[in-house]
CSV table of C-alpha atoms and ligand atoms in Angstrom, one decimal:
chain,number,residue,atom,x,y,z
S,1,MET,CA,-78.2,68.7,-125.4
S,2,ASN,CA,-81.8,67.7,-125.2
S,3,ARG,CA,-82.6,64.4,-126.9
S,4,LYS,CA,-86.1,63.3,-127.8
S,5,TYR,CA,-85.5,59.8,-126.3
S,6,MET,CA,-83.1,59.3,-123.5
S,7,ALA,CA,-80.2,56.9,-124.2
S,8,GLU,CA,-79.6,54.0,-121.9
S,9,PRO,CA,-78.5,55.2,-118.5
S,10,TYR,CA,-76.4,52.0,-118.1
S,11,ARG,CA,-73.7,50.0,-119.8
S,12,ILE,CA,-74.3,46.4,-120.7
S,13,LYS,CA,-71.8,44.1,-119.0
S,14,MET,CA,-73.4,40.7,-119.6
S,15,VAL,CA,-75.2,39.6,-122.8
S,16,GLU,CA,-77.7,36.9,-123.5
S,17,PRO,CA,-77.7,35.8,-127.2
S,18,ILE,CA,-81.1,35.5,-128.8
S,19,ARG,CA,-82.0,33.2,-131.7
S,20,GLU,CA,-83.6,34.2,-135.0
S,21,THR,CA,-85.8,31.7,-136.8
S,22,THR,CA,-87.1,31.8,-140.4
S,23,LYS,CA,-90.6,32.6,-141.3
S,24,GLU,CA,-91.2,29.0,-142.5
S,25,GLU,CA,-90.1,27.8,-139.1
S,26,ARG,CA,-92.3,30.2,-137.2
S,27,ILE,CA,-95.4,29.2,-139.2
S,28,THR,CA,-94.8,25.6,-138.0
S,29,LEU,CA,-93.9,26.6,-134.4
S,30,LEU,CA,-97.0,28.6,-134.0
S,31,LYS,CA,-99.2,25.8,-135.4
S,32,ASN,CA,-97.6,23.4,-132.9
S,33,ALA,CA,-98.3,25.9,-130.2
S,34,GLY,CA,-102.0,25.7,-130.9
S,35,TYR,CA,-101.8,29.3,-132.2
S,36,ASN,CA,-101.4,30.5,-128.6
S,37,PRO,CA,-98.2,32.5,-128.2
S,38,PHE,CA,-98.1,31.5,-124.5
S,39,SER,CA,-97.3,28.0,-125.6
S,40,LEU,CA,-94.2,29.1,-127.7
S,41,LYS,CA,-90.8,28.3,-126.3
S,42,SER,CA,-89.0,31.5,-125.5
S,43,ASP,CA,-86.1,30.1,-127.4
S,44,ASP,CA,-88.3,30.3,-130.5
S,45,VAL,CA,-89.0,34.0,-129.9
S,46,TYR,CA,-86.6,36.7,-131.2
S,47,ILE,CA,-88.0,39.7,-129.3
S,48,ASP,CA,-90.2,38.8,-126.4
S,49,LEU,CA,-92.8,41.4,-125.6
S,50,LEU,CA,-95.3,39.1,-123.9
S,51,THR,CA,-94.9,40.7,-120.6
S,52,ASP,CA,-92.8,43.1,-118.5
S,53,SER,CA,-93.4,40.8,-115.5
S,54,GLY,CA,-90.2,39.2,-114.2
S,55,THR,CA,-88.5,39.7,-117.5
S,56,GLY,CA,-86.3,42.8,-116.7
S,57,ALA,CA,-82.6,42.9,-116.2
S,58,MET,CA,-81.3,43.2,-112.7
S,59,SER,CA,-78.5,45.7,-111.9
S,60,GLN,CA,-75.0,45.0,-110.6
S,61,ASP,CA,-76.1,46.2,-107.1
S,62,GLN,CA,-79.0,43.8,-107.1
S,63,TRP,CA,-76.8,40.8,-108.1
S,64,ALA,CA,-74.4,41.9,-105.4
S,65,ALA,CA,-77.2,42.2,-102.8
S,66,MET,CA,-78.1,38.6,-103.6
S,67,MET,CA,-74.8,37.5,-102.2
S,68,ILE,CA,-75.7,38.8,-98.7
S,69,GLY,CA,-79.1,37.0,-98.8
S,70,ASP,CA,-79.8,35.3,-95.5
S,71,GLU,CA,-81.7,32.1,-96.1
S,72,ALA,CA,-83.3,31.7,-92.7
S,73,TYR,CA,-86.8,30.3,-92.4
S,74,ALA,CA,-87.8,32.8,-89.8
S,75,GLY,CA,-86.7,36.3,-89.2
S,76,SER,CA,-83.9,36.6,-91.7
S,77,ARG,CA,-81.8,39.7,-92.1
S,78,SER,CA,-83.0,39.8,-95.7
S,79,PHE,CA,-86.6,40.1,-94.6
S,80,TYR,CA,-85.8,43.0,-92.3
S,81,ARG,CA,-83.9,44.8,-95.0
S,82,LEU,CA,-86.8,44.5,-97.4
S,83,GLU,CA,-89.3,45.4,-94.7
S,84,SER,CA,-87.5,48.6,-93.9
S,85,VAL,CA,-87.5,49.6,-97.6
S,86,VAL,CA,-91.2,48.8,-98.1
S,87,LYS,CA,-92.2,50.7,-94.9
S,88,ASN,CA,-90.0,53.6,-96.0
S,89,ILE,CA,-91.6,53.9,-99.4
S,90,THR,CA,-95.2,53.3,-98.3
S,91,GLY,CA,-95.3,54.8,-94.8
S,92,TYR,CA,-97.3,51.7,-93.8
S,93,GLU,CA,-96.9,49.7,-90.5
S,94,TYR,CA,-97.2,46.1,-91.8
S,95,PHE,CA,-95.5,44.1,-94.5
S,96,ILE,CA,-95.7,40.5,-95.7
S,97,PRO,CA,-93.6,39.2,-98.6
S,98,VAL,CA,-95.2,36.9,-101.1
S,99,HIS,CA,-93.9,35.1,-104.2
S,100,GLN,CA,-95.7,37.3,-106.7
S,101,GLY,CA,-98.7,39.5,-107.2
S,102,ARG,CA,-101.3,36.8,-107.4
S,103,GLY,CA,-100.0,35.4,-104.2
S,104,ALA,CA,-100.8,38.7,-102.6
S,105,GLU,CA,-104.3,38.6,-104.2
S,106,LYS,CA,-104.9,35.0,-103.0
S,107,VAL,CA,-103.9,35.8,-99.4
S,108,PHE,CA,-105.5,39.3,-99.1
S,109,LEU,CA,-108.6,39.5,-101.2
S,110,PRO,CA,-110.7,36.8,-99.5
S,111,GLN,CA,-110.1,38.5,-96.1
S,112,LEU,CA,-112.6,41.3,-97.1
S,113,VAL,CA,-115.2,38.9,-98.5
S,114,THR,CA,-117.4,38.4,-95.5
S,115,LYS,CA,-120.6,37.0,-97.0
S,116,PRO,CA,-122.0,35.9,-100.3
S,117,GLY,CA,-123.0,38.4,-103.0
S,118,MET,CA,-120.2,41.0,-102.4
S,119,TYR,CA,-118.3,43.1,-104.9
S,120,TYR,CA,-114.9,44.6,-105.4
S,121,ILE,CA,-114.8,47.7,-107.5
S,122,SER,CA,-111.7,48.8,-109.4
S,123,ASN,CA,-110.7,51.2,-112.1
S,124,ILE,CA,-110.1,48.0,-114.0
S,125,HIS,CA,-109.2,44.7,-112.3
S,126,PHE,CA,-106.2,43.0,-113.8
S,127,ASP,CA,-107.1,39.4,-115.0
S,128,THR,CA,-105.5,37.6,-112.0
S,129,THR,CA,-107.1,40.0,-109.6
S,130,ARG,CA,-110.5,39.4,-111.2
S,131,ALA,CA,-109.9,35.7,-111.0
S,132,HIS,CA,-109.0,35.9,-107.3
S,133,VAL,CA,-112.1,38.1,-106.6
S,134,GLU,CA,-114.2,35.5,-108.3
S,135,LEU,CA,-112.5,32.5,-106.6
S,136,ALA,CA,-113.1,34.3,-103.2
S,137,GLY,CA,-116.9,34.2,-104.1
S,138,ALA,CA,-117.2,37.9,-104.9
S,139,ARG,CA,-117.7,39.7,-108.2
S,140,ALA,CA,-115.5,42.3,-109.9
S,141,LEU,CA,-116.9,45.5,-111.2
S,142,ASP,CA,-114.9,48.1,-113.2
S,143,CYS,CA,-115.4,51.8,-113.1
S,144,VAL,CA,-112.7,53.3,-115.3
S,145,VAL,CA,-113.3,56.8,-116.8
S,146,PRO,CA,-114.8,56.9,-120.3
S,147,ASP,CA,-111.6,58.7,-121.6
S,148,CYS,CA,-110.0,55.3,-121.4
S,149,TYR,CA,-112.0,54.2,-124.4
S,150,ASP,CA,-111.3,57.3,-126.4
S,151,ILE,CA,-108.3,55.5,-127.9
S,152,GLU,CA,-107.1,58.0,-130.5
S,153,HIS,CA,-107.1,61.1,-128.3
S,154,TRP,CA,-104.8,62.4,-125.7
S,155,HIS,CA,-106.0,62.4,-122.1
S,156,ASP,CA,-103.4,62.8,-119.3
S,157,PHE,CA,-104.9,60.2,-117.0
S,158,LYS,CA,-106.9,57.6,-118.9
S,159,GLY,CA,-106.4,55.1,-116.1
S,160,ASN,CA,-108.5,57.1,-113.6
S,161,MET,CA,-111.5,55.8,-111.6
S,162,CYS,CA,-114.8,57.2,-112.8
S,163,LEU,CA,-116.0,58.8,-109.5
S,164,GLU,CA,-119.6,58.9,-110.6
S,165,CYS,CA,-119.6,55.3,-111.6
S,166,LEU,CA,-117.9,54.4,-108.3
S,167,GLU,CA,-120.4,56.2,-106.1
S,168,ASN,CA,-123.4,55.0,-108.1
S,169,THR,CA,-122.1,51.4,-108.0
S,170,ILE,CA,-121.7,51.6,-104.2
S,171,LEU,CA,-125.2,53.0,-103.8
S,172,GLU,CA,-126.7,50.5,-106.2
S,173,LYS,CA,-125.1,47.4,-104.6
S,174,GLY,CA,-125.2,48.8,-101.0
S,175,LYS,CA,-122.1,49.8,-99.2
S,176,ASP,CA,-122.1,46.7,-97.0
S,177,ASN,CA,-121.8,44.6,-100.1
S,178,ILE,CA,-118.6,46.2,-101.2
S,179,CYS,CA,-115.5,44.4,-100.1
S,180,GLY,CA,-113.1,47.1,-101.2
S,181,VAL,CA,-112.1,49.5,-103.9
S,182,ILE,CA,-109.0,48.5,-105.8
S,183,MET,CA,-107.0,51.2,-107.6
S,184,THR,CA,-104.8,49.6,-110.2
S,185,ILE,CA,-101.8,51.9,-110.9
S,186,THR,CA,-100.9,52.2,-113.6
S,187,ASN,CA,-104.1,50.8,-115.1
S,188,ASN,CA,-102.7,47.8,-117.0
S,189,SER,CA,-105.8,46.7,-118.9
S,190,ALA,CA,-106.5,50.3,-119.9
S,191,GLY,CA,-103.1,50.4,-121.7
S,192,GLY,CA,-100.8,51.0,-118.7
S,193,GLN,CA,-102.5,54.3,-118.3
S,194,PRO,CA,-101.8,56.5,-115.3
S,195,VAL,CA,-104.1,57.5,-112.4
S,196,SER,CA,-103.8,61.1,-111.2
S,197,MET,CA,-103.1,62.0,-107.6
S,198,GLU,CA,-106.3,64.0,-107.6
S,199,ASN,CA,-108.2,60.9,-108.6
S,200,MET,CA,-106.6,58.9,-105.9
S,201,ARG,CA,-107.6,61.5,-103.3
S,202,GLU,CA,-111.2,61.8,-104.5
S,203,THR,CA,-111.6,58.0,-104.7
S,204,LYS,CA,-110.3,57.8,-101.1
S,205,LYS,CA,-112.9,60.4,-100.0
S,206,ILE,CA,-115.7,58.3,-101.5
S,207,CYS,CA,-114.3,55.2,-99.8
S,208,ASP,CA,-114.2,57.0,-96.4
S,209,LYS,CA,-117.7,58.4,-96.9
S,210,TYR,CA,-119.0,54.8,-97.1
S,211,GLY,CA,-116.5,53.1,-94.8
S,212,ILE,CA,-114.9,51.1,-97.5
S,213,LYS,CA,-111.3,50.1,-97.7
S,214,MET,CA,-109.1,51.3,-100.5
S,215,ILE,CA,-106.5,49.0,-101.9
S,216,ILE,CA,-103.7,49.9,-104.3
S,217,ASP,CA,-102.8,47.2,-106.9
S,218,GLY,CA,-99.4,48.9,-107.4
S,219,ALA,CA,-97.4,46.6,-109.7
S,220,ARG,CA,-96.3,49.8,-111.6
S,221,TYR,CA,-96.6,52.5,-109.0
S,222,ALA,CA,-93.2,54.0,-109.8
S,223,GLU,CA,-94.2,54.5,-113.4
S,224,ASN,CA,-97.5,56.0,-112.3
S,225,SER,CA,-95.5,58.4,-110.0
S,226,PHE,CA,-93.4,59.4,-113.0
S,227,PHE,CA,-96.6,60.3,-115.0
S,228,ILE,CA,-97.9,62.4,-112.1
S,229,LYS,CA,-94.6,64.3,-112.0
S,230,GLU,CA,-94.7,64.8,-115.7
S,231,ARG,CA,-98.4,65.7,-116.2
S,232,GLU,CA,-100.1,66.8,-113.0
S,233,LYS,CA,-100.1,70.4,-111.8
S,234,GLY,CA,-98.0,71.0,-108.7
S,235,TYR,CA,-95.9,67.8,-109.0
S,236,GLN,CA,-93.1,68.8,-111.4
S,237,ASP,CA,-90.7,69.7,-108.7
S,238,LYS,CA,-91.5,66.8,-106.4
S,239,ASP,CA,-89.3,63.7,-106.0
S,240,ILE,CA,-90.7,60.5,-107.3
S,241,VAL,CA,-90.4,58.8,-103.9
S,242,ASP,CA,-92.5,61.6,-102.3
S,243,ILE,CA,-95.1,61.3,-105.0
S,244,ALA,CA,-95.2,57.5,-104.3
S,245,ARG,CA,-95.5,58.2,-100.6
S,246,GLU,CA,-98.4,60.6,-101.1
S,247,THR,CA,-100.1,58.0,-103.4
S,248,PHE,CA,-99.8,55.3,-100.7
S,249,SER,CA,-101.2,57.7,-98.1
S,250,TYR,CA,-104.6,57.5,-99.8
S,251,ALA,CA,-105.0,53.8,-99.4
S,252,ASP,CA,-105.3,51.2,-96.6
S,253,ALA,CA,-103.4,48.5,-98.2
S,254,PHE,CA,-100.9,47.9,-101.1
S,255,LEU,CA,-100.7,44.7,-103.1
S,256,MET,CA,-97.8,44.5,-105.5
S,257,SER,CA,-96.4,42.2,-108.1
S,258,ALA,CA,-92.8,43.1,-107.5
S,259,LYS,CA,-91.9,41.6,-110.9
S,260,LYS,CA,-92.6,44.9,-112.5
S,261,ASP,CA,-91.5,48.0,-110.5
S,262,GLY,CA,-89.6,45.9,-108.0
S,263,LEU,CA,-87.1,45.2,-110.9
S,264,VAL,CA,-86.9,41.5,-109.9
S,265,ASN,CA,-87.7,38.3,-111.6
S,266,MET,CA,-89.9,37.0,-108.8
S,267,GLY,CA,-91.5,38.6,-105.8
S,268,GLY,CA,-94.5,40.3,-104.3
S,269,VAL,CA,-95.7,42.5,-101.5
S,270,ILE,CA,-98.6,42.9,-99.1
S,271,ALA,CA,-98.4,46.1,-97.1
S,272,ILE,CA,-101.1,47.3,-94.7
S,273,LYS,CA,-101.3,50.8,-93.4
S,274,ASN,CA,-102.4,50.2,-89.8
S,275,ASP,CA,-105.2,47.6,-89.6
S,276,ARG,CA,-103.7,45.1,-87.2
S,277,GLU,CA,-106.6,42.7,-87.4
S,278,LEU,CA,-106.4,42.5,-91.2
S,279,PHE,CA,-102.6,42.1,-91.0
S,280,ASP,CA,-103.1,39.2,-88.5
S,281,LYS,CA,-105.6,37.5,-90.8
S,282,CYS,CA,-103.2,37.8,-93.8
S,283,ARG,CA,-100.3,36.5,-91.7
S,284,THR,CA,-102.4,33.5,-90.8
S,285,TYR,CA,-103.3,32.7,-94.4
S,286,VAL,CA,-99.9,33.4,-95.9
S,287,VAL,CA,-98.4,30.4,-94.0
S,288,PRO,CA,-100.3,27.6,-95.8
S,289,TYR,CA,-100.4,29.4,-99.1
S,290,GLU,CA,-97.0,31.1,-99.6
S,291,GLY,CA,-94.8,30.3,-96.6
S,292,PHE,CA,-93.9,31.7,-93.2
S,293,PRO,CA,-94.6,35.4,-93.0
S,294,THR,CA,-91.0,36.4,-93.0
S,295,TYR,CA,-90.3,34.8,-96.4
S,296,GLY,CA,-93.7,34.3,-98.1
S,297,GLY,CA,-92.3,32.0,-100.9
S,298,LEU,CA,-89.2,34.0,-101.5
S,299,ASN,CA,-85.5,33.2,-100.9
S,300,GLY,CA,-83.6,35.5,-98.7
S,301,ARG,CA,-81.6,36.5,-101.7
S,302,ASP,CA,-84.8,37.4,-103.6
S,303,MET,CA,-85.8,39.7,-100.8
S,304,ASP,CA,-82.4,41.5,-100.9
S,305,ALA,CA,-82.6,41.9,-104.7
S,306,LEU,CA,-86.1,43.4,-104.3
S,307,ALA,CA,-85.0,45.7,-101.5
S,308,VAL,CA,-82.5,47.2,-103.9
S,309,GLY,CA,-84.8,47.1,-107.0
S,310,LEU,CA,-87.6,49.0,-105.3
S,311,MET,CA,-85.3,51.9,-104.8
S,312,GLU,CA,-83.7,51.8,-108.3
S,313,ALA,CA,-87.2,51.9,-109.8
S,314,LEU,CA,-87.8,55.2,-108.2
S,315,ASP,CA,-84.7,56.8,-109.8
S,316,ILE,CA,-85.7,59.5,-112.2
S,317,ARG,CA,-83.1,58.7,-114.8
S,318,TYR,CA,-84.1,55.1,-114.9
S,319,LEU,CA,-87.7,56.1,-115.2
S,320,THR,CA,-87.2,58.7,-117.9
S,321,HIS,CA,-85.4,56.1,-120.1
S,322,ARG,CA,-87.9,53.5,-119.3
S,323,ILE,CA,-90.9,55.6,-120.4
S,324,ASP,CA,-89.0,57.0,-123.4
S,325,GLN,CA,-88.5,53.5,-124.7
S,326,VAL,CA,-92.2,52.9,-124.6
S,327,ARG,CA,-92.9,56.3,-126.1
S,328,TYR,CA,-90.4,55.7,-128.9
S,329,LEU,CA,-92.2,52.5,-130.0
S,330,GLY,CA,-95.5,54.2,-129.7
S,331,ASP,CA,-94.4,57.2,-131.7
S,332,ARG,CA,-93.1,55.0,-134.5
S,333,LEU,CA,-96.4,53.2,-134.8
S,334,HIS,CA,-98.5,56.3,-134.4
S,335,GLU,CA,-96.5,58.1,-137.1
S,336,ALA,CA,-97.1,55.2,-139.5
S,337,GLY,CA,-100.9,55.4,-138.8
S,338,VAL,CA,-101.2,52.2,-136.8
S,339,PRO,CA,-104.0,52.7,-134.3
S,340,ILE,CA,-102.7,52.6,-130.7
S,341,GLN,CA,-103.9,53.6,-127.3
S,342,TYR,CA,-102.6,57.2,-127.3
S,343,PRO,CA,-100.7,58.5,-125.5
S,344,VAL,CA,-98.8,55.3,-124.6
S,345,GLY,CA,-98.7,54.2,-121.0
S,346,GLY,CA,-95.9,53.2,-118.8
S,347,HIS,CA,-95.0,49.6,-119.7
S,348,ALA,CA,-96.4,48.8,-123.2
S,349,VAL,CA,-97.8,50.0,-126.4
S,350,PHE,CA,-101.3,48.8,-126.9
S,351,VAL,CA,-102.4,48.4,-130.5
S,352,ASP,CA,-106.1,48.9,-131.1
S,353,CYS,CA,-107.0,45.8,-133.0
S,354,LYS,CA,-110.7,46.7,-133.3
S,355,ALA,CA,-109.5,49.4,-135.7
S,356,PHE,CA,-106.7,47.3,-137.0
S,357,ALA,CA,-108.8,44.4,-138.1
S,358,PRO,CA,-112.5,45.5,-138.0
S,359,HIS,CA,-113.5,42.6,-140.2
S,360,ILE,CA,-112.8,40.1,-137.4
S,361,PRO,CA,-115.6,39.9,-134.7
S,362,TYR,CA,-114.8,40.0,-131.0
S,363,ASP,CA,-115.4,36.2,-130.5
S,364,GLN,CA,-112.9,35.4,-133.2
S,365,PHE,CA,-110.3,37.4,-131.3
S,366,PRO,CA,-108.9,40.2,-133.6
S,367,ALA,CA,-106.0,40.9,-131.2
S,368,LEU,CA,-104.9,37.3,-131.2
S,369,SER,CA,-104.9,37.4,-135.0
S,370,VAL,CA,-102.6,40.5,-135.1
S,371,THR,CA,-100.4,39.0,-132.4
S,372,ASN,CA,-99.9,35.8,-134.3
S,373,ALA,CA,-99.2,37.7,-137.5
S,374,ILE,CA,-96.4,39.7,-136.0
S,375,TYR,CA,-94.8,36.5,-134.6
S,376,ILE,CA,-94.8,35.0,-138.0
S,377,GLU,CA,-93.5,38.2,-139.6
S,378,ALA,CA,-90.6,38.8,-137.2
S,379,GLY,CA,-90.5,36.4,-134.3
S,380,VAL,CA,-91.9,39.1,-132.0
S,381,ARG,CA,-94.1,37.8,-129.3
S,382,ALA,CA,-96.9,40.1,-128.0
S,383,VAL,CA,-100.1,39.3,-126.1
S,384,GLU,CA,-103.8,39.7,-126.6
S,385,ILE,CA,-105.7,41.9,-124.1
S,386,GLY,CA,-109.3,41.7,-125.2
S,387,SER,CA,-112.3,39.4,-125.3
S,388,LEU,CA,-110.1,36.3,-125.1
S,389,LEU,CA,-108.5,37.5,-121.9
S,390,LEU,CA,-111.8,38.8,-120.5
S,391,GLY,CA,-113.2,35.3,-120.6
S,392,ARG,CA,-116.7,34.1,-120.0
S,393,ASP,CA,-119.3,35.6,-117.6
S,394,PRO,CA,-119.0,33.4,-114.5
S,395,ASP,CA,-122.8,33.3,-114.1
S,396,THR,CA,-124.1,33.0,-117.7
S,397,LEU,CA,-121.0,31.4,-119.2
S,398,LYS,CA,-121.4,33.6,-122.3
S,399,ASN,CA,-118.3,35.1,-124.0
S,400,ARG,CA,-117.9,38.6,-122.6
S,401,GLU,CA,-117.2,41.2,-125.3
S,402,SER,CA,-114.4,43.5,-124.3
S,403,LYS,CA,-114.8,47.2,-124.9
S,404,MET,CA,-111.3,47.2,-126.4
S,405,GLU,CA,-109.5,44.6,-128.4
S,406,LEU,CA,-105.8,45.3,-127.8
S,407,MET,CA,-102.5,43.7,-128.6
S,408,ARG,CA,-100.0,44.6,-126.0
S,409,LEU,CA,-96.3,45.1,-126.9
S,410,THR,CA,-94.9,44.9,-123.4
S,411,ILE,CA,-91.4,46.3,-122.9
S,412,PRO,CA,-89.3,44.6,-120.3
S,413,ARG,CA,-87.2,46.8,-118.1
S,414,ARG,CA,-83.6,47.5,-119.1
S,415,LEU,CA,-83.6,44.5,-121.5
S,416,TYR,CA,-83.9,45.6,-125.1
S,417,THR,CA,-82.4,48.6,-127.0
S,418,TYR,CA,-84.1,51.1,-129.3
S,419,ASN,CA,-82.8,48.9,-132.2
S,420,HIS,CA,-84.9,46.0,-131.0
S,421,LEU,CA,-87.9,48.3,-130.9
S,422,ASP,CA,-87.3,49.2,-134.5
S,423,VAL,CA,-87.6,45.6,-135.5
S,424,VAL,CA,-90.9,45.5,-133.6
S,425,ALA,CA,-92.2,48.7,-135.2
S,426,ASP,CA,-91.2,47.5,-138.7
S,427,ALA,CA,-93.1,44.2,-138.2
S,428,VAL,CA,-96.2,45.8,-136.9
S,429,ILE,CA,-96.3,48.3,-139.7
S,430,HIS,CA,-95.8,45.6,-142.3
S,431,VAL,CA,-98.7,43.6,-140.8
S,432,TYR,CA,-100.8,46.7,-140.7
S,433,GLU,CA,-100.2,47.3,-144.4
S,434,HIS,CA,-101.5,43.7,-145.1
S,435,ARG,CA,-104.2,43.8,-142.5
S,436,HIS,CA,-107.0,42.8,-144.9
S,437,GLU,CA,-105.4,39.3,-145.1
S,438,LEU,CA,-105.8,38.7,-141.3
S,439,LYS,CA,-108.2,35.9,-140.2
S,440,GLY,CA,-110.0,35.2,-136.9
S,441,TYR,CA,-109.6,32.2,-134.6
S,442,GLN,CA,-111.9,29.7,-132.9
S,443,PHE,CA,-111.2,27.5,-130.0
S,444,ASP,CA,-109.7,24.0,-130.4
S,445,TYR,CA,-109.6,23.5,-126.7
S,446,GLU,CA,-110.9,26.1,-124.1
S,447,SER,CA,-109.7,26.0,-120.5
S,448,LYS,CA,-112.0,27.0,-117.7
S,449,ILE,CA,-110.0,29.6,-115.7
S,450,LEU,CA,-107.8,32.3,-117.2
S,451,ARG,CA,-108.4,30.6,-120.5
S,452,HIS,CA,-106.0,32.8,-122.6
S,453,PHE,CA,-103.0,31.0,-121.0
S,454,THR,CA,-103.6,27.4,-122.0
S,455,SER,CA,-106.3,27.3,-124.6
S,456,THR,CA,-105.5,26.2,-128.2
S,457,PHE,CA,-107.0,27.6,-131.4
S,458,LYS,CA,-107.7,27.0,-135.1
S,459,PRO,CA,-107.6,29.7,-137.7
S,460,ILE,CA,-111.0,30.3,-139.3
P,1,LIG,N1,-101.8,43.3,-110.9
P,1,LIG,C1,-101.5,43.9,-112.0
P,1,LIG,C2,-101.8,45.2,-112.4
P,1,LIG,C3,-100.7,43.1,-112.9
P,1,LIG,O1,-100.3,43.7,-114.1
P,1,LIG,C4,-100.3,41.8,-112.6
P,1,LIG,C5,-99.5,41.0,-113.5
P,1,LIG,C6,-100.7,41.3,-111.3
P,1,LIG,C7,-101.5,42.1,-110.5
P,1,LIG,C8,-100.4,39.9,-110.9
P,1,LIG,O2,-99.1,39.8,-110.6
P,1,LIG,O3,-98.1,38.2,-112.3
P,1,LIG,O4,-96.9,38.8,-110.2
P,1,LIG,O5,-98.9,37.4,-110.1
P,1,LIG,N2,-99.3,41.3,-114.7
P,1,LIG,C9,-98.5,40.5,-115.6
P,1,LIG,C10,-98.7,41.1,-117.0
P,1,LIG,C11,-98.6,39.1,-115.6
P,1,LIG,O6,-98.2,40.5,-117.9
P,1,LIG,O7,-99.3,42.2,-117.1
P,1,LIG,P1,-98.2,38.5,-110.8
């Protein structure tokens, strides 16, 4: 029997009760949180779709693996087990564990910034990646394909790098001023949209032509591999792990927040194909920032859980259900006429709040307004991905206007059921039907770096 959405390929053997609040309570809770959902206590959230990062459920095999974790400072068995899995999947020579993705960014990205006035170019930098580029004294430029902004229409690979933009940017800035090219897979800020293998290959050719390093920001590389298998000609019969290996073959380094496709609650990866000098530099810096290079801020047991999780995330049945859940929520909203980034990506449904609340200008944060409304409606926590997150221009300090104002309904891995997603869909559809009542927000307090996390707001 062919089902439209695959049922859970697991049984639930441990449960975590979740609390429901009343609408009146939520109005007060949100006010006390300065209208910033990041400041809500998770206990006051019924269904938490803030992020898919570190929020998934581990498997029995991962919990079992934790018991054999070896807590040695230097050279633990856990490290070597994880190293062999990372090397097996990537085909790379060098591996350094870190505590999470931004740890990898902090250690790795400054190594390629060799003078003032340099740039990283990405399909789209994730926000912490952008922050680390800027903290390292460089600037972050994005070159995603225009299809990405064609929100209503289907394109197979909306996350792709625009090759023309990439090459023009290299020529305009000068190849010696480019630190590296970062391919974010899937492209989180574009809506978790995939990047095709062909695009990886062509991007690598341009990098090689100008002698520039290509780096994969691969927090969701397994989900990206799934989309390649599903949509790209010639990949239907390939195994996910082989698709992943081919993907890595086109890059020189791999940075990963393992809190996503590593299926762990904490962890990160730096892997380097074969540049010994770069590896040595990273190994030097990881010590003061993250910890000794054989633990990098992780416990032995964390590394063992990750070694198992990395392989589980490449399982086709796991991935099919994972992507089906996201698709299910997307389909429910799409069928109700709610504007979303279509098709949905791998980890979230992105609601187009420019179309949802066109009466709210970008600097009053329409996606924050929708996000707050669905919290009040149903206790569902989502997150703004728009002009608030984009922040101010580091040179002019002006508010940057994001091309898209999105609310991300991020689905944690193996955590919620289709029934939970129905609650979410009903809430979003209800708010959509009352969208004309939505109001914008202004800052009460604005923090300087990554302002969306800690700022507070007032409704206008
Ligand atoms: N790169 C991408 C593409 C990410 O999505 C993230 C995190 C990071 C790097 C940084 O990793 O959180 O482990 O330090 N994304 C989370 C999210 C936070 O909600 O999308 P981290």
